[in-house]
Coordinates of C-alpha atoms in Angstrom, one line a residue:
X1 CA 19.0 -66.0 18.9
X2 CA 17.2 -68.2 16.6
X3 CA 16.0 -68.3 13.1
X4 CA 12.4 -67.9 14.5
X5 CA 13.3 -65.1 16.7
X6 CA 15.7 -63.7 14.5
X7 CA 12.2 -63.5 11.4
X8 CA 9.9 -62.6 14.7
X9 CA 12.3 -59.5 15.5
X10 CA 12.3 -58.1 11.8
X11 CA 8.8 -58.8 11.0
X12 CA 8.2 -56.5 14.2
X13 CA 10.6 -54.1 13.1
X14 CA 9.0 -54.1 9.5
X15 CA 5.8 -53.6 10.7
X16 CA 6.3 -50.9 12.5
X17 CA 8.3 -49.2 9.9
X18 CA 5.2 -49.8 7.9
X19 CA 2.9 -48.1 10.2
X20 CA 5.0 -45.1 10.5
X21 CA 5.1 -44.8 7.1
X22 CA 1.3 -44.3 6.6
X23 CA 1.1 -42.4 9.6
X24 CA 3.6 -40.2 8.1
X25 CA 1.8 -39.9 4.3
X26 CA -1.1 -39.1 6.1
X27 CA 0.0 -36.0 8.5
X28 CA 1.7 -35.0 4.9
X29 CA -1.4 -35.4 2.6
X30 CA -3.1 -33.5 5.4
X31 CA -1.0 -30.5 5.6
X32 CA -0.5 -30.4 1.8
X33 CA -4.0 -30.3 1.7
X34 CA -3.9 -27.3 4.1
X35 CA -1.4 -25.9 2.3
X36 CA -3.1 -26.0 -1.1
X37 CA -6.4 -25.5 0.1
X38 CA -9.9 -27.1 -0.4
X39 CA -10.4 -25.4 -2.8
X40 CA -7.7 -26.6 -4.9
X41 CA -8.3 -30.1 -4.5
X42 CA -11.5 -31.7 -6.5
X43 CA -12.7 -35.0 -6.3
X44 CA -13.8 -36.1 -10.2
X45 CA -16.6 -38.8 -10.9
X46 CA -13.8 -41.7 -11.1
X47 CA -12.7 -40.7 -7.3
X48 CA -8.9 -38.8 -8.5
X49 CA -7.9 -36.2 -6.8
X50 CA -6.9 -33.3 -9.3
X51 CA -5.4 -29.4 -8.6
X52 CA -8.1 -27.2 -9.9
X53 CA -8.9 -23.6 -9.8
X54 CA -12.7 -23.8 -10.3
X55 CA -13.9 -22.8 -6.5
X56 CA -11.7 -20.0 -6.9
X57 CA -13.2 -18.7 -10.3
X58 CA -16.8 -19.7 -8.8
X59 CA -16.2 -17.4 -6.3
X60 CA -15.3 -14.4 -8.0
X61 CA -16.2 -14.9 -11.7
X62 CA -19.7 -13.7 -11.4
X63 CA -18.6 -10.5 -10.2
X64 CA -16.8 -9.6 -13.0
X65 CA -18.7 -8.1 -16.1
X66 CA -18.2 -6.9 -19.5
X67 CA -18.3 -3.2 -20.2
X68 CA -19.4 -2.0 -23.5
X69 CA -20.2 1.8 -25.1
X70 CA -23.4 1.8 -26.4
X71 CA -23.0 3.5 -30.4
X72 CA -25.6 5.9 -32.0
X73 CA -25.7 5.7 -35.4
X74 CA -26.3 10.0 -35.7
X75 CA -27.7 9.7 -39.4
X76 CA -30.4 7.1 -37.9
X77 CA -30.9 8.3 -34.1
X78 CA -33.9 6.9 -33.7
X79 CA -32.6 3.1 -34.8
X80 CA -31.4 0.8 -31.9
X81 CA -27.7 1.7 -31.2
X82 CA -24.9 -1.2 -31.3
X83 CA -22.7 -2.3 -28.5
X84 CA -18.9 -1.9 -28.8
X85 CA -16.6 -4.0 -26.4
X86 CA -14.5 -1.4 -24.2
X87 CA -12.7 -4.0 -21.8
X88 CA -13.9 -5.3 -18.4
X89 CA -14.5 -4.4 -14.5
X90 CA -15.5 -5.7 -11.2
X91 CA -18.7 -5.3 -8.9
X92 CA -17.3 -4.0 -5.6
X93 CA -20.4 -3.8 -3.5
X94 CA -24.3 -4.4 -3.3
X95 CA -24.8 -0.9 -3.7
X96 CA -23.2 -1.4 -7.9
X97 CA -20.2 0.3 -7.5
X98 CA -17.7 -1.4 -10.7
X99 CA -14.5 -0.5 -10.6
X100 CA -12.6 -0.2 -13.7
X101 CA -9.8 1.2 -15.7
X102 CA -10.1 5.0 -16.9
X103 CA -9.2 4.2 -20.0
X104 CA -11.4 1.6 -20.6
X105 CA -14.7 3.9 -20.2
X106 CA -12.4 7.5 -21.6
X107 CA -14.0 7.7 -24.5
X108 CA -17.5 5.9 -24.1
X109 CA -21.0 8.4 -24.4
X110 CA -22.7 6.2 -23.2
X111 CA -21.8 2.5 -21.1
X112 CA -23.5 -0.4 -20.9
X113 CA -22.4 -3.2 -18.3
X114 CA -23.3 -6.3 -19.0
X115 CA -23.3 -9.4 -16.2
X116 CA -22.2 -13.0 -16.8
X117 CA -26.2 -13.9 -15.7
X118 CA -27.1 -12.6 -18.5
X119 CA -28.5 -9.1 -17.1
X120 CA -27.3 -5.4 -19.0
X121 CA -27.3 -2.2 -17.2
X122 CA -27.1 1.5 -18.3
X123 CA -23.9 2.3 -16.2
X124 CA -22.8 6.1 -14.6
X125 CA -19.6 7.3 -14.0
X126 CA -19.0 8.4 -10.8
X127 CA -16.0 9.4 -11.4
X128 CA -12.3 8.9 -12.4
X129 CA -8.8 9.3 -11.8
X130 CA -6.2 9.7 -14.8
X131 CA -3.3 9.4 -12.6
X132 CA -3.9 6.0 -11.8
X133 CA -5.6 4.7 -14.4
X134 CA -8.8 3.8 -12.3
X135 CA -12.6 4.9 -12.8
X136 CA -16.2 4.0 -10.5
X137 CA -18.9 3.1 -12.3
X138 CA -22.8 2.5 -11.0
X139 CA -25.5 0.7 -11.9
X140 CA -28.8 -0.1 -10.3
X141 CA -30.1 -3.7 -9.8
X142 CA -31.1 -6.7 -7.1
X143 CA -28.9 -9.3 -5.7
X144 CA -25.6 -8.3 -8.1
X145 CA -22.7 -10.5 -7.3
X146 CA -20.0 -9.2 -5.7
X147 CA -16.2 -10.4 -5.6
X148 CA -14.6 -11.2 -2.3
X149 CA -11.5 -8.4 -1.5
X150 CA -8.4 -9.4 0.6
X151 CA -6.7 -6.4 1.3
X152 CA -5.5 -7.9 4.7
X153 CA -2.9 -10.5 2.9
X154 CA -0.5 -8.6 0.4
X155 CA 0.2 -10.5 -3.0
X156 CA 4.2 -12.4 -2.6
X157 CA 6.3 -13.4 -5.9
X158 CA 5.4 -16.8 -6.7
X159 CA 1.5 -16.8 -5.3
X160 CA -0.7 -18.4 -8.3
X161 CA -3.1 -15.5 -9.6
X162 CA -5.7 -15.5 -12.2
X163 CA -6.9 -13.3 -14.5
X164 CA -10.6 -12.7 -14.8
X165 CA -11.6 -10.4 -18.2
X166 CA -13.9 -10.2 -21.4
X167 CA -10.2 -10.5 -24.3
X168 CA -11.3 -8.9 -27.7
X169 CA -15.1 -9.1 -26.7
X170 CA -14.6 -12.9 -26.4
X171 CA -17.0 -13.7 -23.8
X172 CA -15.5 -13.9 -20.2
X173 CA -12.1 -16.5 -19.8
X174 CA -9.9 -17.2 -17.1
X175 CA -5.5 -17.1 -17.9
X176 CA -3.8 -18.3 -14.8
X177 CA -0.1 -17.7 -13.7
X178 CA 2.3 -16.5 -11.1
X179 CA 3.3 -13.1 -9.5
X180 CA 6.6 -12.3 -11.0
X181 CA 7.4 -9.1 -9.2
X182 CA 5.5 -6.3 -7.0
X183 CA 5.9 -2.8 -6.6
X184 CA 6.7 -1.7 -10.2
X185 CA 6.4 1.8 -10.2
X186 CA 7.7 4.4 -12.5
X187 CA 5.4 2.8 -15.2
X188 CA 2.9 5.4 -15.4
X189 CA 2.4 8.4 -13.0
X190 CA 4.3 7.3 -10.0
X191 CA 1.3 7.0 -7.7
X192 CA 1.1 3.5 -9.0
X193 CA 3.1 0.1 -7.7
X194 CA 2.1 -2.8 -9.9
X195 CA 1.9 -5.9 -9.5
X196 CA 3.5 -8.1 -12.5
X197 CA 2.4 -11.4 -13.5
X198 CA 2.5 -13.3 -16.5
X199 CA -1.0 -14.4 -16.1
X200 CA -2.6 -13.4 -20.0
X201 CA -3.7 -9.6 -20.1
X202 CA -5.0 -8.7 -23.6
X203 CA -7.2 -6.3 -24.9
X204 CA -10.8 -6.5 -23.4
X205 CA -8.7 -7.6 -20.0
X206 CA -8.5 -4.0 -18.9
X207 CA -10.4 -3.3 -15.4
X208 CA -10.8 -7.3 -14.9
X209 CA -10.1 -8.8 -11.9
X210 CA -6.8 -10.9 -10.7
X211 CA -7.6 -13.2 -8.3
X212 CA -5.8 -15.4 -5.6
X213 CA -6.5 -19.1 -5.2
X214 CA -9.3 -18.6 -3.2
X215 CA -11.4 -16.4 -5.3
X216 CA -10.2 -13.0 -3.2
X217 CA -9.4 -10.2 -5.6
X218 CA -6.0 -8.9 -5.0
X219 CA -5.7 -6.6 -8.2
X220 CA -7.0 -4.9 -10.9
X221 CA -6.2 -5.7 -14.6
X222 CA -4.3 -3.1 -16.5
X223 CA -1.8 -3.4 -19.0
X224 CA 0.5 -5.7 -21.1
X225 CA 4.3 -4.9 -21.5
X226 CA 4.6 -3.5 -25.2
X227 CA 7.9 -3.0 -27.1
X228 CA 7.2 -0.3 -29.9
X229 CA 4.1 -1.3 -31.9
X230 CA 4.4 -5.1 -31.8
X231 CA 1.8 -5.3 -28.8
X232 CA 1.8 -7.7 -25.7
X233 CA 2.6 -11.3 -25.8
X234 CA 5.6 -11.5 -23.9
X235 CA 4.5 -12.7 -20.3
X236 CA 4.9 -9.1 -18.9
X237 CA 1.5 -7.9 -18.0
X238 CA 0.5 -5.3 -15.0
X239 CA -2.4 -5.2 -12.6
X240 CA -3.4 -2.3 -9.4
X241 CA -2.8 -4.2 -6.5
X242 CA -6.1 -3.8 -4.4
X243 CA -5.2 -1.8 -1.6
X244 CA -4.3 1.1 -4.1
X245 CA -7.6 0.3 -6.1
X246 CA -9.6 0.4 -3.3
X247 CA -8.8 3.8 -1.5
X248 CA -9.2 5.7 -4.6
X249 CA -12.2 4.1 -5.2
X250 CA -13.6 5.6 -1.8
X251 CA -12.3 8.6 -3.0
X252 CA -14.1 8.3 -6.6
X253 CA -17.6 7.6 -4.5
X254 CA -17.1 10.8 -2.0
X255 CA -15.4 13.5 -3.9
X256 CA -15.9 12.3 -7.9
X257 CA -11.9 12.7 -8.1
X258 CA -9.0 12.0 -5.7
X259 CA -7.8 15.0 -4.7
X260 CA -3.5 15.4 -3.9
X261 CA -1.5 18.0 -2.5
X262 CA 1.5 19.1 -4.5
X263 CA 4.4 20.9 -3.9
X264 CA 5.9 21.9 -7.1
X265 CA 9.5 20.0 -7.0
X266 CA 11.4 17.4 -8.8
X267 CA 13.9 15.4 -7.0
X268 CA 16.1 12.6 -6.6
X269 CA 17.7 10.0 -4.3
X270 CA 20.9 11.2 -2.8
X271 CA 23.9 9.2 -4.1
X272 CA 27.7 9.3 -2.3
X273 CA 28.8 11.6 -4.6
X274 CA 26.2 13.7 -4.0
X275 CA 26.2 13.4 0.0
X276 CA 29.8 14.3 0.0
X277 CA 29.7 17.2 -2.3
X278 CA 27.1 18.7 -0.3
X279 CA 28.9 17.7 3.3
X280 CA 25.4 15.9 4.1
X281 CA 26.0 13.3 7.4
X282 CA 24.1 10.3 5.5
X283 CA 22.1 9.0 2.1
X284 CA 18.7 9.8 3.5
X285 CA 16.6 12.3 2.5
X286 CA 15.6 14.0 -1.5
X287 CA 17.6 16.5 -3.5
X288 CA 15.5 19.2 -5.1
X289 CA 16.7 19.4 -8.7
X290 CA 14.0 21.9 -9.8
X291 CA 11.6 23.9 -8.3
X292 CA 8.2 25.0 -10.0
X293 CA 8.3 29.0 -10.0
X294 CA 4.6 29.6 -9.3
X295 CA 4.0 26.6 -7.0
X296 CA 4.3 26.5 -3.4
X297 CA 7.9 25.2 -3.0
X298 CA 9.0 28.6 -4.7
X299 CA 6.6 30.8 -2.6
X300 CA 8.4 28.9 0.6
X301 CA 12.1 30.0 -0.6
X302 CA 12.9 26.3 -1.2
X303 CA 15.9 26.1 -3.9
X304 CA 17.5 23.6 -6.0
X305 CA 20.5 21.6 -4.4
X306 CA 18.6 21.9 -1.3
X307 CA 17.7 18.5 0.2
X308 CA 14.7 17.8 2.2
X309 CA 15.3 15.4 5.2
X310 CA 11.8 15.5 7.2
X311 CA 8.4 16.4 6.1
X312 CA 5.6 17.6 8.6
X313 CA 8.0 16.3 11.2
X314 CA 8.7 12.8 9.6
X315 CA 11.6 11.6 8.6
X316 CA 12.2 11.5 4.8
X317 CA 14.1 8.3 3.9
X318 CA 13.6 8.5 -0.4
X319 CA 11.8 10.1 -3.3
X320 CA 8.9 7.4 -3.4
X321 CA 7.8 8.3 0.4
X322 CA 8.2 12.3 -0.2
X323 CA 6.0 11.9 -3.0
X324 CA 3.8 10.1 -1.8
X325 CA 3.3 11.8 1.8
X326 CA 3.1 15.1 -0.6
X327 CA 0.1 13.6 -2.3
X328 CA -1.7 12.8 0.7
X329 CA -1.5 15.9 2.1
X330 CA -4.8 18.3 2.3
X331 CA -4.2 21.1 0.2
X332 CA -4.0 24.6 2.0
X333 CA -2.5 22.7 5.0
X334 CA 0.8 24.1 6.7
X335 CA 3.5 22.1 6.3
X336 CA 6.9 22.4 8.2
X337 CA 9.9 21.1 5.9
X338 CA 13.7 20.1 7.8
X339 CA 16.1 21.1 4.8
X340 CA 19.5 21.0 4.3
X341 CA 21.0 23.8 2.4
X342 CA 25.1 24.2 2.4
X343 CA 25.5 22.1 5.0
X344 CA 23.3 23.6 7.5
X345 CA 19.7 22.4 8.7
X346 CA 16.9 25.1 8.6
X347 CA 13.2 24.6 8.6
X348 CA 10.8 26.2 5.8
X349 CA 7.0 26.4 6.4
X350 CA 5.0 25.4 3.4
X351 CA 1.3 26.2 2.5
X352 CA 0.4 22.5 0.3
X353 CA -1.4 23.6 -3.3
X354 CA -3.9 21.1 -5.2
X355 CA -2.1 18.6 -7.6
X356 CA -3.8 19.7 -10.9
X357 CA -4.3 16.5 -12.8
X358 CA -3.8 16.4 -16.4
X359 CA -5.7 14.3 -18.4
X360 CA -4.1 13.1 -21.4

């Protein structure tokens, strides 16, 4: 082979490498570019290409507004009253339904809700649950903005989020970070199965919106990690994942309150020790370590040391899914328990009471 054929050959050889590499930075800048979204990827006046979040706050940012209680001075009633900042929440629908924290709105006479387009509305409440920290507001007026919901894709650890809320009555601002963990329960009531992030939640935050990249809203903004009376500030902040947030707010509109069955137990998780000393065949199923006296439980002969292994015919794997089937039941319905007491199954009908729900 010659010199010339010899340059010919790798000049061939380089170009085609050359090609392949383009081709290659091309399929990948188009799939990253899937991957990341278009709405991640802005095009500035000098023609760069820069990751930004501002589709995504577009989006849902309007939706979110700033709740205030309106205060009456009562030694001048008849001056104008002043607006306090209580925290934030999110228009759900056309019709102004606002979902927001209970807590936020508690102690407010009167709320005023005031929109990022400038607008303020008198607000009603109709209505609230304690046990989950949620509460509907209303108001009345044209073309509101509304934030997109995804309740089809469930938030994973590591998904970017945002945090949409009116901090210490600063006007509206955005924090932005990461979901660091979900289903963090035992926090409040039980009912509830956070989502953590470390996306900024300070006061004023409560009932804002977290968002995903796109703009959908995937939780509602509740509470920063404390430790005694030093306060937030250590990247450990909550939010009601949207699919929880959502049912009870149908709830809120149709009843005023979310109404749960209860049963009148405590239990716990059966352990090995526990499964042999009470000769059970596996670790499924709850122990009964007490048993209100005057609630239904008690009227159905149940007993501590007993362990409940199916409820209304389905099997009962753990605490968190007795509970919560419990919860959902209708009160006053007949319910058909599979027990194990002293080794032996037996089956105890049950008539399902009202959870009554204290307000603290």
């Amino acid at each position: 082979m010659t010199i010339k054929d010899t340059l010919l050959y790798l000049g061939k050889a380089t170009l085609f490498g050359l090609i392949m590499a383009a081709m290659f930075l091309l399929v990948t800048r188009y799939f990253d570019n899937q991957s990341l979204g278009n709405s991640l990827l802005q095009t500035r006046a000098n023609n760069t290409v820069e990751l930004s979040f501002a589709k995504a706050v577009r989006r849902a940012a309007p939706a979110v507004v700033n709740i205030y209680s309106l205060s009456i001075d009562q030694n001048r009633p008849l001056n104008s009253g002043s607006l306090q900042g209580l925290g934030s929440g999110v228009i759900m629908s056309k019709e102004g339904y606002i979902l927001t924290n209970y807590h936020v709105i508690k102690k407010a006479d009167e709320i005023v809700v005031a929109l990022q387009d400038g607008r303020k509305f008198t607000s009603e409440v109709v209505g609230f649950d304690p046990e989950t920290d949620l509460s509907v507001l209303k108001i009345e007026g044209d073309n509101l903005p509304i934030v997109p919901v995804n309740l089809d894709s469930p938030p994973q650890v590591g998904d970017v989020v945002l945090a949409i809320g009116n901090p210490y009555n600063l006007g509206q601002t955005i924090t932005q970070g990461i979901i660091s963990a979900t289903g963090r329960n035992g926090l409040s009531s039980g009912y509830l199965d956070f989502l953590q992030t470390d996306a900024a939640i300070n006061a004023g935050n409560s009932g804002g919106a977290l968002i995903d990249t796109n703009g959908s809203l995937i939780g509602i903004n509740t509470a920063a990690f404390q430790v005694g009376e030093e306060g937030g500030g250590h990247g450990i902040n909550f939010a009601i994942p949207i699919k929880l947030a959502h049912s009870i707010m149908g709830k809120l509109i149709k009843n005023g309150r979310v109404i749960r069955g209860a049963l009148g137990i405590s239990g716990e998780p059966i352990n090995p020790v526990v499964a042999q000393i009470l000769n059970l065949p596996d670790l499924k199923g709850v122990l009964v370590t007490g048993v209100d006296p005057n609630g239904p439980a008690a009227r159905a002969l149940l007993m501590p040391r007993d362990v409940i292994i199916k409820y209304d015919g389905e099997d009962v794997p753990g605490v968190e899914m007795l509970m919560d089937r419990i919860a959902e039941t209708t009160p006053g319905k007949k319910v058909l328990m599979t027990v194990i007491r002293q080794g032996k199954q037996q089956e105890l009908p049950v008539i399902i009471d009202e959870k009554v729900v204290v307000d603290n």
